Coordinates of C-alpha atoms in Angstrom, one line a residue:
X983 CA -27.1 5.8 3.9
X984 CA -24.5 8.7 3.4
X985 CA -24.8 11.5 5.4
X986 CA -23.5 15.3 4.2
X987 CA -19.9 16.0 5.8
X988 CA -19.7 17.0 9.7
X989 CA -16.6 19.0 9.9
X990 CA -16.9 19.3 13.5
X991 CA -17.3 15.3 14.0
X992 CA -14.6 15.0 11.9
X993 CA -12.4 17.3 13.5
X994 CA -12.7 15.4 16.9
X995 CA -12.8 12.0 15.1
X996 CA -9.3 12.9 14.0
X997 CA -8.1 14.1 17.1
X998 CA -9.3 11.5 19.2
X999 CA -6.9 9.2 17.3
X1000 CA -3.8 11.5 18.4
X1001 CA -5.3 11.2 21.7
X1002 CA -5.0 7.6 21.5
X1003 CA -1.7 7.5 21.0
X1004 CA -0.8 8.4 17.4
X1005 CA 1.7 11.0 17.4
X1006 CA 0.6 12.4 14.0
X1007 CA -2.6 11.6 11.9
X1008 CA -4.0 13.6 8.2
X1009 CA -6.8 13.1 6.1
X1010 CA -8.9 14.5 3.1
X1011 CA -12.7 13.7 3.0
X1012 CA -14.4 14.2 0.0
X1013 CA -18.4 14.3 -0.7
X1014 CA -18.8 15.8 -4.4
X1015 CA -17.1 19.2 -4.3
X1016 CA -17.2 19.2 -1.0
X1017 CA -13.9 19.1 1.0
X1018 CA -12.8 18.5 4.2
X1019 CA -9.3 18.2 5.2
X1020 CA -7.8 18.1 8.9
X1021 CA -4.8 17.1 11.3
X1022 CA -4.1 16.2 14.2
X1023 CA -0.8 15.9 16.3
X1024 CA 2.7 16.1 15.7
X1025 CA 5.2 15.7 12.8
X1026 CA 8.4 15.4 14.5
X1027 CA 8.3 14.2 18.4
X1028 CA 11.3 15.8 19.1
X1029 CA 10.5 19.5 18.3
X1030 CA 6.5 19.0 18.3
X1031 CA 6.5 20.2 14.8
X1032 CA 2.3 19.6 14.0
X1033 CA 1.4 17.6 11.1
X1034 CA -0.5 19.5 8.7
X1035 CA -2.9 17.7 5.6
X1036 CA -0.9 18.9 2.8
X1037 CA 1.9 16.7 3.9
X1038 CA 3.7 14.2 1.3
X1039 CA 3.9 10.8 2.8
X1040 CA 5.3 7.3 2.0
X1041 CA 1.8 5.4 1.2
X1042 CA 3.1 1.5 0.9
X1043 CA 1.0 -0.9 -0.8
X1044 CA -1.6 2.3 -2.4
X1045 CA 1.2 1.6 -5.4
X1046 CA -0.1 -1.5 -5.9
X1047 CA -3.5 0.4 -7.4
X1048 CA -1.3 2.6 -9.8
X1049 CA 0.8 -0.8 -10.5
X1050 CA -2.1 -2.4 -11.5
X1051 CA -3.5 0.5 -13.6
X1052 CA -0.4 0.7 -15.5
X1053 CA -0.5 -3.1 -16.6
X1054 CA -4.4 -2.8 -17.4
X1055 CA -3.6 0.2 -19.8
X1056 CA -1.1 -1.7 -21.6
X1057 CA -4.1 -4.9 -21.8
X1058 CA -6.2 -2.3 -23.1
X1059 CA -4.0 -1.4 -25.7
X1060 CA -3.1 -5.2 -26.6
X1061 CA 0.3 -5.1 -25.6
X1062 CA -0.1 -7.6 -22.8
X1063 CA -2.7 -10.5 -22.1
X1064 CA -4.7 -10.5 -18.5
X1065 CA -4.8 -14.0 -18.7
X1066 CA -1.6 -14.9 -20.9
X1067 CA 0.8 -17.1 -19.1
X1068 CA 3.7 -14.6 -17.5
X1069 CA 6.2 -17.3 -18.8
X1070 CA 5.7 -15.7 -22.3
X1071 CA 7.0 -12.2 -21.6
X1072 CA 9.7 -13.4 -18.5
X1073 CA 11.1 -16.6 -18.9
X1074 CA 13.9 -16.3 -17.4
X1075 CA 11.8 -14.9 -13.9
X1076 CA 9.2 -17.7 -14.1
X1077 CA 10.8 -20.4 -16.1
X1078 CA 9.2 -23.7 -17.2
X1079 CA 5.8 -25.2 -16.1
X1080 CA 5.2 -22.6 -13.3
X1081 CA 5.8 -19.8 -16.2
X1082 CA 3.0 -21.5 -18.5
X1083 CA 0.5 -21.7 -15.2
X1084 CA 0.6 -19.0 -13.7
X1085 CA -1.0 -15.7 -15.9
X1086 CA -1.0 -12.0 -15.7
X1087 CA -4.1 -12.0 -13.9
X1088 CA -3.0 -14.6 -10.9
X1089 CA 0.1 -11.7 -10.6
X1090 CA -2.0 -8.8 -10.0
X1091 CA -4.8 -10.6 -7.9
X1092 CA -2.3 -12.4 -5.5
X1093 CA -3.1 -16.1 -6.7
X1094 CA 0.4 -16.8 -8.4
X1095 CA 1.5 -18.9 -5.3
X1096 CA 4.3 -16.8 -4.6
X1097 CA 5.8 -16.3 -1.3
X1098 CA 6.7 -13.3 0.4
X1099 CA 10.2 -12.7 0.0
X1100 CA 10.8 -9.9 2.7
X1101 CA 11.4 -12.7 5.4
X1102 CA 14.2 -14.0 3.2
X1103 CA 15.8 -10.5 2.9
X1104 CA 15.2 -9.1 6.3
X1105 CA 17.1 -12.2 8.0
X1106 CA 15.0 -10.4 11.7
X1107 CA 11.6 -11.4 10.0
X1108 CA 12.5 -14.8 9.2
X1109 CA 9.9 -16.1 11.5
X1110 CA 7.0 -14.2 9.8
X1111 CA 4.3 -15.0 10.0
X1112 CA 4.5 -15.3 13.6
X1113 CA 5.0 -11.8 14.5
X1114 CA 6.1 -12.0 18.3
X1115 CA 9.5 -14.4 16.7
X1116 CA 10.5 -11.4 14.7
X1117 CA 12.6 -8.0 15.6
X1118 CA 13.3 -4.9 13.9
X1119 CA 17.1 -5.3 13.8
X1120 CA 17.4 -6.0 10.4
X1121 CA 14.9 -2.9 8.8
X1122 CA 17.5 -1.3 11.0
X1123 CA 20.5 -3.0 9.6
X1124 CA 19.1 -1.9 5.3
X1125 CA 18.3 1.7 6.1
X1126 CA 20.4 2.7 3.0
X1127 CA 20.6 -1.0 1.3
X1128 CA 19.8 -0.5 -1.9
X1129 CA 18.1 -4.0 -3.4
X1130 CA 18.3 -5.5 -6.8
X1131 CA 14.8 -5.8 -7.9
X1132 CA 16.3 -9.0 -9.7
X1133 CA 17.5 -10.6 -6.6
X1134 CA 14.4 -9.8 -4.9
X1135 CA 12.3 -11.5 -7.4
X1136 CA 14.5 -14.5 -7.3
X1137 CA 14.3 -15.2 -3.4
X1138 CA 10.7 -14.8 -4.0
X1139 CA 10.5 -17.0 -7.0
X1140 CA 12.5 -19.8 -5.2
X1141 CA 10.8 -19.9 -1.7
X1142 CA 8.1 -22.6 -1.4
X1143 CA 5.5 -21.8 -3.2
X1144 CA 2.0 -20.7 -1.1
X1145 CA -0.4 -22.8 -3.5
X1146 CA -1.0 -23.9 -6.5
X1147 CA -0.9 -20.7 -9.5
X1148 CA -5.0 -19.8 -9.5
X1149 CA -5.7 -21.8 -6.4
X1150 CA -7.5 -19.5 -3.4
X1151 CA -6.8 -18.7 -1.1
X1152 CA -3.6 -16.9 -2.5
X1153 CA -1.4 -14.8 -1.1
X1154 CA -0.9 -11.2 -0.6
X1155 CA 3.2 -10.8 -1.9
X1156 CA 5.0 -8.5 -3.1
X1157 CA 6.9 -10.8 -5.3
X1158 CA 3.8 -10.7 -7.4
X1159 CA 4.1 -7.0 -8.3
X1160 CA 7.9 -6.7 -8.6
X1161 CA 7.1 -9.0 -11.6
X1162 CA 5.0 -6.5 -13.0
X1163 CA 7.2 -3.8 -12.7
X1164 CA 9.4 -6.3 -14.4
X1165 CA 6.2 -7.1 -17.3
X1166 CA 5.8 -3.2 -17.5
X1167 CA 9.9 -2.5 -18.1
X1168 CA 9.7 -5.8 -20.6
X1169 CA 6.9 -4.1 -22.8
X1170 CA 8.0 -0.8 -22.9
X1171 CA 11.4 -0.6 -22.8
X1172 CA 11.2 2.3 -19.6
X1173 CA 11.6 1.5 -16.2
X1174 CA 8.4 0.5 -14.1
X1175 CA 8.4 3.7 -12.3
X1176 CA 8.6 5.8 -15.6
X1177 CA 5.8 4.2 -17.3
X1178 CA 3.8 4.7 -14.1
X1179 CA 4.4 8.0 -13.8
X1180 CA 4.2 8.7 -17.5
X1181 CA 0.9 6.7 -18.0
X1182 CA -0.9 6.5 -14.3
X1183 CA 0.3 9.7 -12.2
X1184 CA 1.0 12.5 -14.7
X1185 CA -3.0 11.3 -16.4
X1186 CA -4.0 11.6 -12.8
X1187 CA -2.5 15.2 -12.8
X1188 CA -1.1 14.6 -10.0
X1189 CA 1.1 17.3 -8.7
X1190 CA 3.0 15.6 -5.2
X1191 CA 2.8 11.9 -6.3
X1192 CA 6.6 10.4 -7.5
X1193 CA 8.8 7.4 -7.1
X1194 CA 11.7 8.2 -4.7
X1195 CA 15.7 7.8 -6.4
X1196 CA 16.8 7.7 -2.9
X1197 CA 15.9 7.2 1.0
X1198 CA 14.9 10.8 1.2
X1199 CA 12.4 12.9 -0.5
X1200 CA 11.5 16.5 -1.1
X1201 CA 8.3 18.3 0.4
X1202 CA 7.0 18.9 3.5
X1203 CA 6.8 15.7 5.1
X1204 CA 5.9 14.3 8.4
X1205 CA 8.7 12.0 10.4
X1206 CA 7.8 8.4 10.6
X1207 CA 8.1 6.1 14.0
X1208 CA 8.3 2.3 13.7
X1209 CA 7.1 1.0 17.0
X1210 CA 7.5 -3.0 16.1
X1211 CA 5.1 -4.1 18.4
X1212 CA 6.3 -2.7 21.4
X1213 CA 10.1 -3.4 21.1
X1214 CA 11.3 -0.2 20.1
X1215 CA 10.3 2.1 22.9
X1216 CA 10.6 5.0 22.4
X1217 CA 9.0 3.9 18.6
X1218 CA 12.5 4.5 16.0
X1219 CA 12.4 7.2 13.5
X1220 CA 12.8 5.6 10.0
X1221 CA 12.0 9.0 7.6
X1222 CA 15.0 8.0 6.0
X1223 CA 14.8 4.7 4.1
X1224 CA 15.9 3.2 0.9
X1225 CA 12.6 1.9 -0.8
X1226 CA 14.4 -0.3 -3.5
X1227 CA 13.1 -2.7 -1.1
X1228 CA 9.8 -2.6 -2.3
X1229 CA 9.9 -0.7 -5.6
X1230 CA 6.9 -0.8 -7.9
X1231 CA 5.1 -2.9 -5.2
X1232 CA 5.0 0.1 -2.1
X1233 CA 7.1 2.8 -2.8
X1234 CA 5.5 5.4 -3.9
X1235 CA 5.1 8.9 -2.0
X1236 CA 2.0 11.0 -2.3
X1237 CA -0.4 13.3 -0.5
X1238 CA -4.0 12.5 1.2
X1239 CA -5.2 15.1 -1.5
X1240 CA -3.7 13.3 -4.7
X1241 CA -4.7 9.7 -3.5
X1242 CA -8.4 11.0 -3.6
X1243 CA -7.4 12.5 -6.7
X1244 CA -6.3 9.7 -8.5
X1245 CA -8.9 7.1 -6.7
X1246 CA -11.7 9.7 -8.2
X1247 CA -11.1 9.8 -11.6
X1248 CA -9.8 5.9 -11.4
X1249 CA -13.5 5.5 -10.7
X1250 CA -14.7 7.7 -13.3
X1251 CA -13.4 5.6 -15.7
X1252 CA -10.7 8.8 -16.6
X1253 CA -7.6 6.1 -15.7
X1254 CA -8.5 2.7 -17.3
X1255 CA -11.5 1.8 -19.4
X1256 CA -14.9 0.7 -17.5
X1257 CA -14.3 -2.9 -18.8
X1258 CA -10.5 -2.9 -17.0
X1259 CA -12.6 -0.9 -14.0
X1260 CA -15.1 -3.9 -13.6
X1261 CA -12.1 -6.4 -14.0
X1262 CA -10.2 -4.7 -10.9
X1263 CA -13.4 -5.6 -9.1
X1264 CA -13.8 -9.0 -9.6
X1265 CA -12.6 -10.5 -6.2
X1266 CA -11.1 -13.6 -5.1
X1267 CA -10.1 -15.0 -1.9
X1268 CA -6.4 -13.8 -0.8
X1269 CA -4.4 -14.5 2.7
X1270 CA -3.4 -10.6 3.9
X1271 CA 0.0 -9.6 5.5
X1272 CA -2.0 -9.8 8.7
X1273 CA -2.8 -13.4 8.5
X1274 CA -6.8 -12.5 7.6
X1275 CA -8.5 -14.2 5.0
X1276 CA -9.9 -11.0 2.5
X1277 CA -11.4 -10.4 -0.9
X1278 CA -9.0 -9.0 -2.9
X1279 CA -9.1 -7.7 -7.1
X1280 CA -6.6 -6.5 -9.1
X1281 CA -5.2 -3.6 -6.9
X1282 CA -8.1 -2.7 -5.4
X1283 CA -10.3 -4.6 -2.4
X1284 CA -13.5 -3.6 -0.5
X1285 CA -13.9 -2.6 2.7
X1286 CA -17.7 -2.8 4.8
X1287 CA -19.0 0.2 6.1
X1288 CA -22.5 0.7 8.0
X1289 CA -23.0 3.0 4.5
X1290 CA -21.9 0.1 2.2
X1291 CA -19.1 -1.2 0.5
X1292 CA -16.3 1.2 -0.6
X1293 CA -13.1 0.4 -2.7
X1294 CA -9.6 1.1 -2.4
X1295 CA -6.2 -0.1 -0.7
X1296 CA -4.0 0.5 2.0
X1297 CA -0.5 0.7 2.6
X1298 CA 2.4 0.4 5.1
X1299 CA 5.9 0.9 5.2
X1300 CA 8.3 0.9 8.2
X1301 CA 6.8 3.8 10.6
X1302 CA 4.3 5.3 7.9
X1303 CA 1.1 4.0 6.8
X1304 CA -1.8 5.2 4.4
X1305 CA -5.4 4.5 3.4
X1306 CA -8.0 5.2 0.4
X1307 CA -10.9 4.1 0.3
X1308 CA -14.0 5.5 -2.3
X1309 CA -18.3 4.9 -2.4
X1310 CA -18.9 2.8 -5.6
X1311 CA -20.2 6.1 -7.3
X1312 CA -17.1 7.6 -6.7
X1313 CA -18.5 10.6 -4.8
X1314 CA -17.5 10.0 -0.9
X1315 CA -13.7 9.4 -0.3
X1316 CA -11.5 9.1 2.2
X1317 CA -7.1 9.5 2.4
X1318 CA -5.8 9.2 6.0
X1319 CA -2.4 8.9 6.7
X1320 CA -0.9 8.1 10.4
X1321 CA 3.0 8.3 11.3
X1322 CA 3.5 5.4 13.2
X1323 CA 3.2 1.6 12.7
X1324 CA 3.1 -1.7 14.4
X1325 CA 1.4 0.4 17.7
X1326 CA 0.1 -2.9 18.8
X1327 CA 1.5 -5.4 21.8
X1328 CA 1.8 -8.5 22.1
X1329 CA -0.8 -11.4 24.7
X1330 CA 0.8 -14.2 25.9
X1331 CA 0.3 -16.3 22.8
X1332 CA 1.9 -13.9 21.0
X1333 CA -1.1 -12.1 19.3
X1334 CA -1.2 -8.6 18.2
X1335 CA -4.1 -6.5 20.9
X1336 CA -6.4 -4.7 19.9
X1337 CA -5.6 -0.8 21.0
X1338 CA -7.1 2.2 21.3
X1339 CA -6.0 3.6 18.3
X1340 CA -7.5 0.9 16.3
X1341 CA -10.8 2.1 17.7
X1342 CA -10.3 5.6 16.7
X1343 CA -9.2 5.1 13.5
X1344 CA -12.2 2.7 12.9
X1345 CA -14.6 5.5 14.5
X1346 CA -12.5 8.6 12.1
X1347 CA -13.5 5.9 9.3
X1348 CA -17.3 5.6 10.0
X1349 CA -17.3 9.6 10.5
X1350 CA -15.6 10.1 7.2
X1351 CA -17.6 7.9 5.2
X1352 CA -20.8 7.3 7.2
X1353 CA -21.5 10.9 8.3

């Protein structure tokens, strides 16, 4: 059971995870029209410049929500089948049998079979999934690459395949929603990010929410550390970054304030119909980035809480991460961003340890959206 908002619970909740060791942590908590917002730390570690809530901030894998929402607005409107074979609209992406197989649907919901393609682009990841065989040399080495979203697809494409299209578990891969952005730029004759803004984020009336044209972006902003698991230390500013990387897929930059935003009225049924809404939650079994086994719809997944089950996504991108998560009646919501990533060490196996900011950032959770 919910409890009414403790500002004072959440003001320590959120400093205790600066106190742990995150140099820079901001959220929003919503309860009805009740709002709480708060900060804790620093934006810059060099000058000690605090971190403030109002703060725009690379969100990763969120984009996958608007993503999705974009390509559900066009099923509404008959333009594109949920279920039709993704062959029919990019044959020259997903040629031949594999192009008949594998559908709309299997692209959003991460049961295409496709592999990741960052490992093959990042030649310093090539050992991913096993984390403690990687290094950070080459996000250093693509600071201001910019990708062909084509080429990016293809490596994806041509890696071995996960599974079988529709077979669970699937994968969590990016190359699935590069394709989209593809499907959405095949449909409407404007780029993925224009139709996404046009259709998801200006709807939204969202006010700090855009695609970035470059590796830097306007606003205040907090710096971003990449830590990489111990092996830059001190952790590596990466603020500036080309995001072609990702595109469509984790690219987008937002505030804590417009995530709950948009996640709000996504719920209310203001963004896609309640038919599409009931479709993004329909789960299946999907293989995350971390190796877990989760439920996983189309651009949304839940996450248990001691209150119950809320909805939403999370997102990472080198140094920055982000995470939304709303009650199923759309009333209690949570945006939290932090300014580092990849805080974690290493055991002797080569496992990721649990640290104490993991703890904090589970307790800021519970106090956000627990009471």
């Amino acid at each position: 059971m919910r409890k009414p908002l403790d500002s004072a619970k959440l003001t320590i909740a959120i400093e205790n995870v600066h106190r742990a060791g995150m140099p820079g942590v901001f959220a929003e908590v919503r309860e009805g029209d009740e709002v709480w917002s708060g900060a804790a730390g620093v934006a810059d570690l060099a000058t000690g410049r605090p971190v403030t809530a109002d703060m725009r901030h690379r969100v990763g894998s969120i984009t996958k929500t608007f993503t999705a929402a974009a390509v559900l607005q066009l099923v509404e409107e008959g333009q594109i089948g949920l279920d039709a074979p993704i062959g029919r609209y990019l044959p020259k992406l997903v040629p031949g049998t594999r192009g008949d197989a594998i559908t709309v649907r299997m692209l959003i919901n991460h049961t295409s079979g496709f592999a990741e393609y960052l490992p093959y682009v990042y030649p310093s990841l090539k050992a991913f999934p096993a984390l403690a065989e990687t290094t950070p040399q080459s996000l250093e080495d693509h600071r201001h690459t910019r990708f062909d979203t084509i080429e990016l697809i293809e490596k994806g494409v041509a890696a071995p395949a996960f599974a079988a299209p529709g077979e669970t578990p699937g994968l969590y891969s990016n190359t699935n929603y590069l394709l989209l952005g593809r499907l959405l730029e095949h449909v409407t004759g404007a780029t993925a990010e224009k139709c996404i803004t046009q259709n998801v984020i200006e709807r939204a009336g969202l006010r700090d929410t855009e695609f970035p044209d470059g590796p830097r972006f306007d606003g205040p902003q907090s710096q971003i550390y990449e830590a990489w698991f111990g092996m830059y230390e001190p952790p590596r500013d990466f603020s500036v970054f080309d995001m072609s990387y990702v595109g469509p897929s984790a690219s987008l930059i937002s505030t804590v304030s417009d995530l709950n935003r948009f996640f709000g009225l996504l719920f209310a049924g203001k963004i896609v119909s309640p038919s599409s809404l009931a479709e993004m939650r329909r789960t299946v079994r999907v293989v995350s980035q971390e190796s877990k086994i989760i439920d996983y719809g189309l651009g949304l997944y839940p996450m248990e809480t001691p209150a119950g089950t809320f909805w939403g996504h999370g997102g990472t991108v080198w140094g920055g991460g982000a995470l939304a998560m709303t009650s199923a009646d759309g009333k209690r919501q949570l945006a939290v961003a932090v300014n580092m990533q990849r805080w974690n060490r290493f055991d002797s196996t080569g496992t990721p340890q649990p640290h104490p900011i993991n703890d904090a950032l589970a307790a800021l959770y519970d106090a956000a959206m627990c009471g």
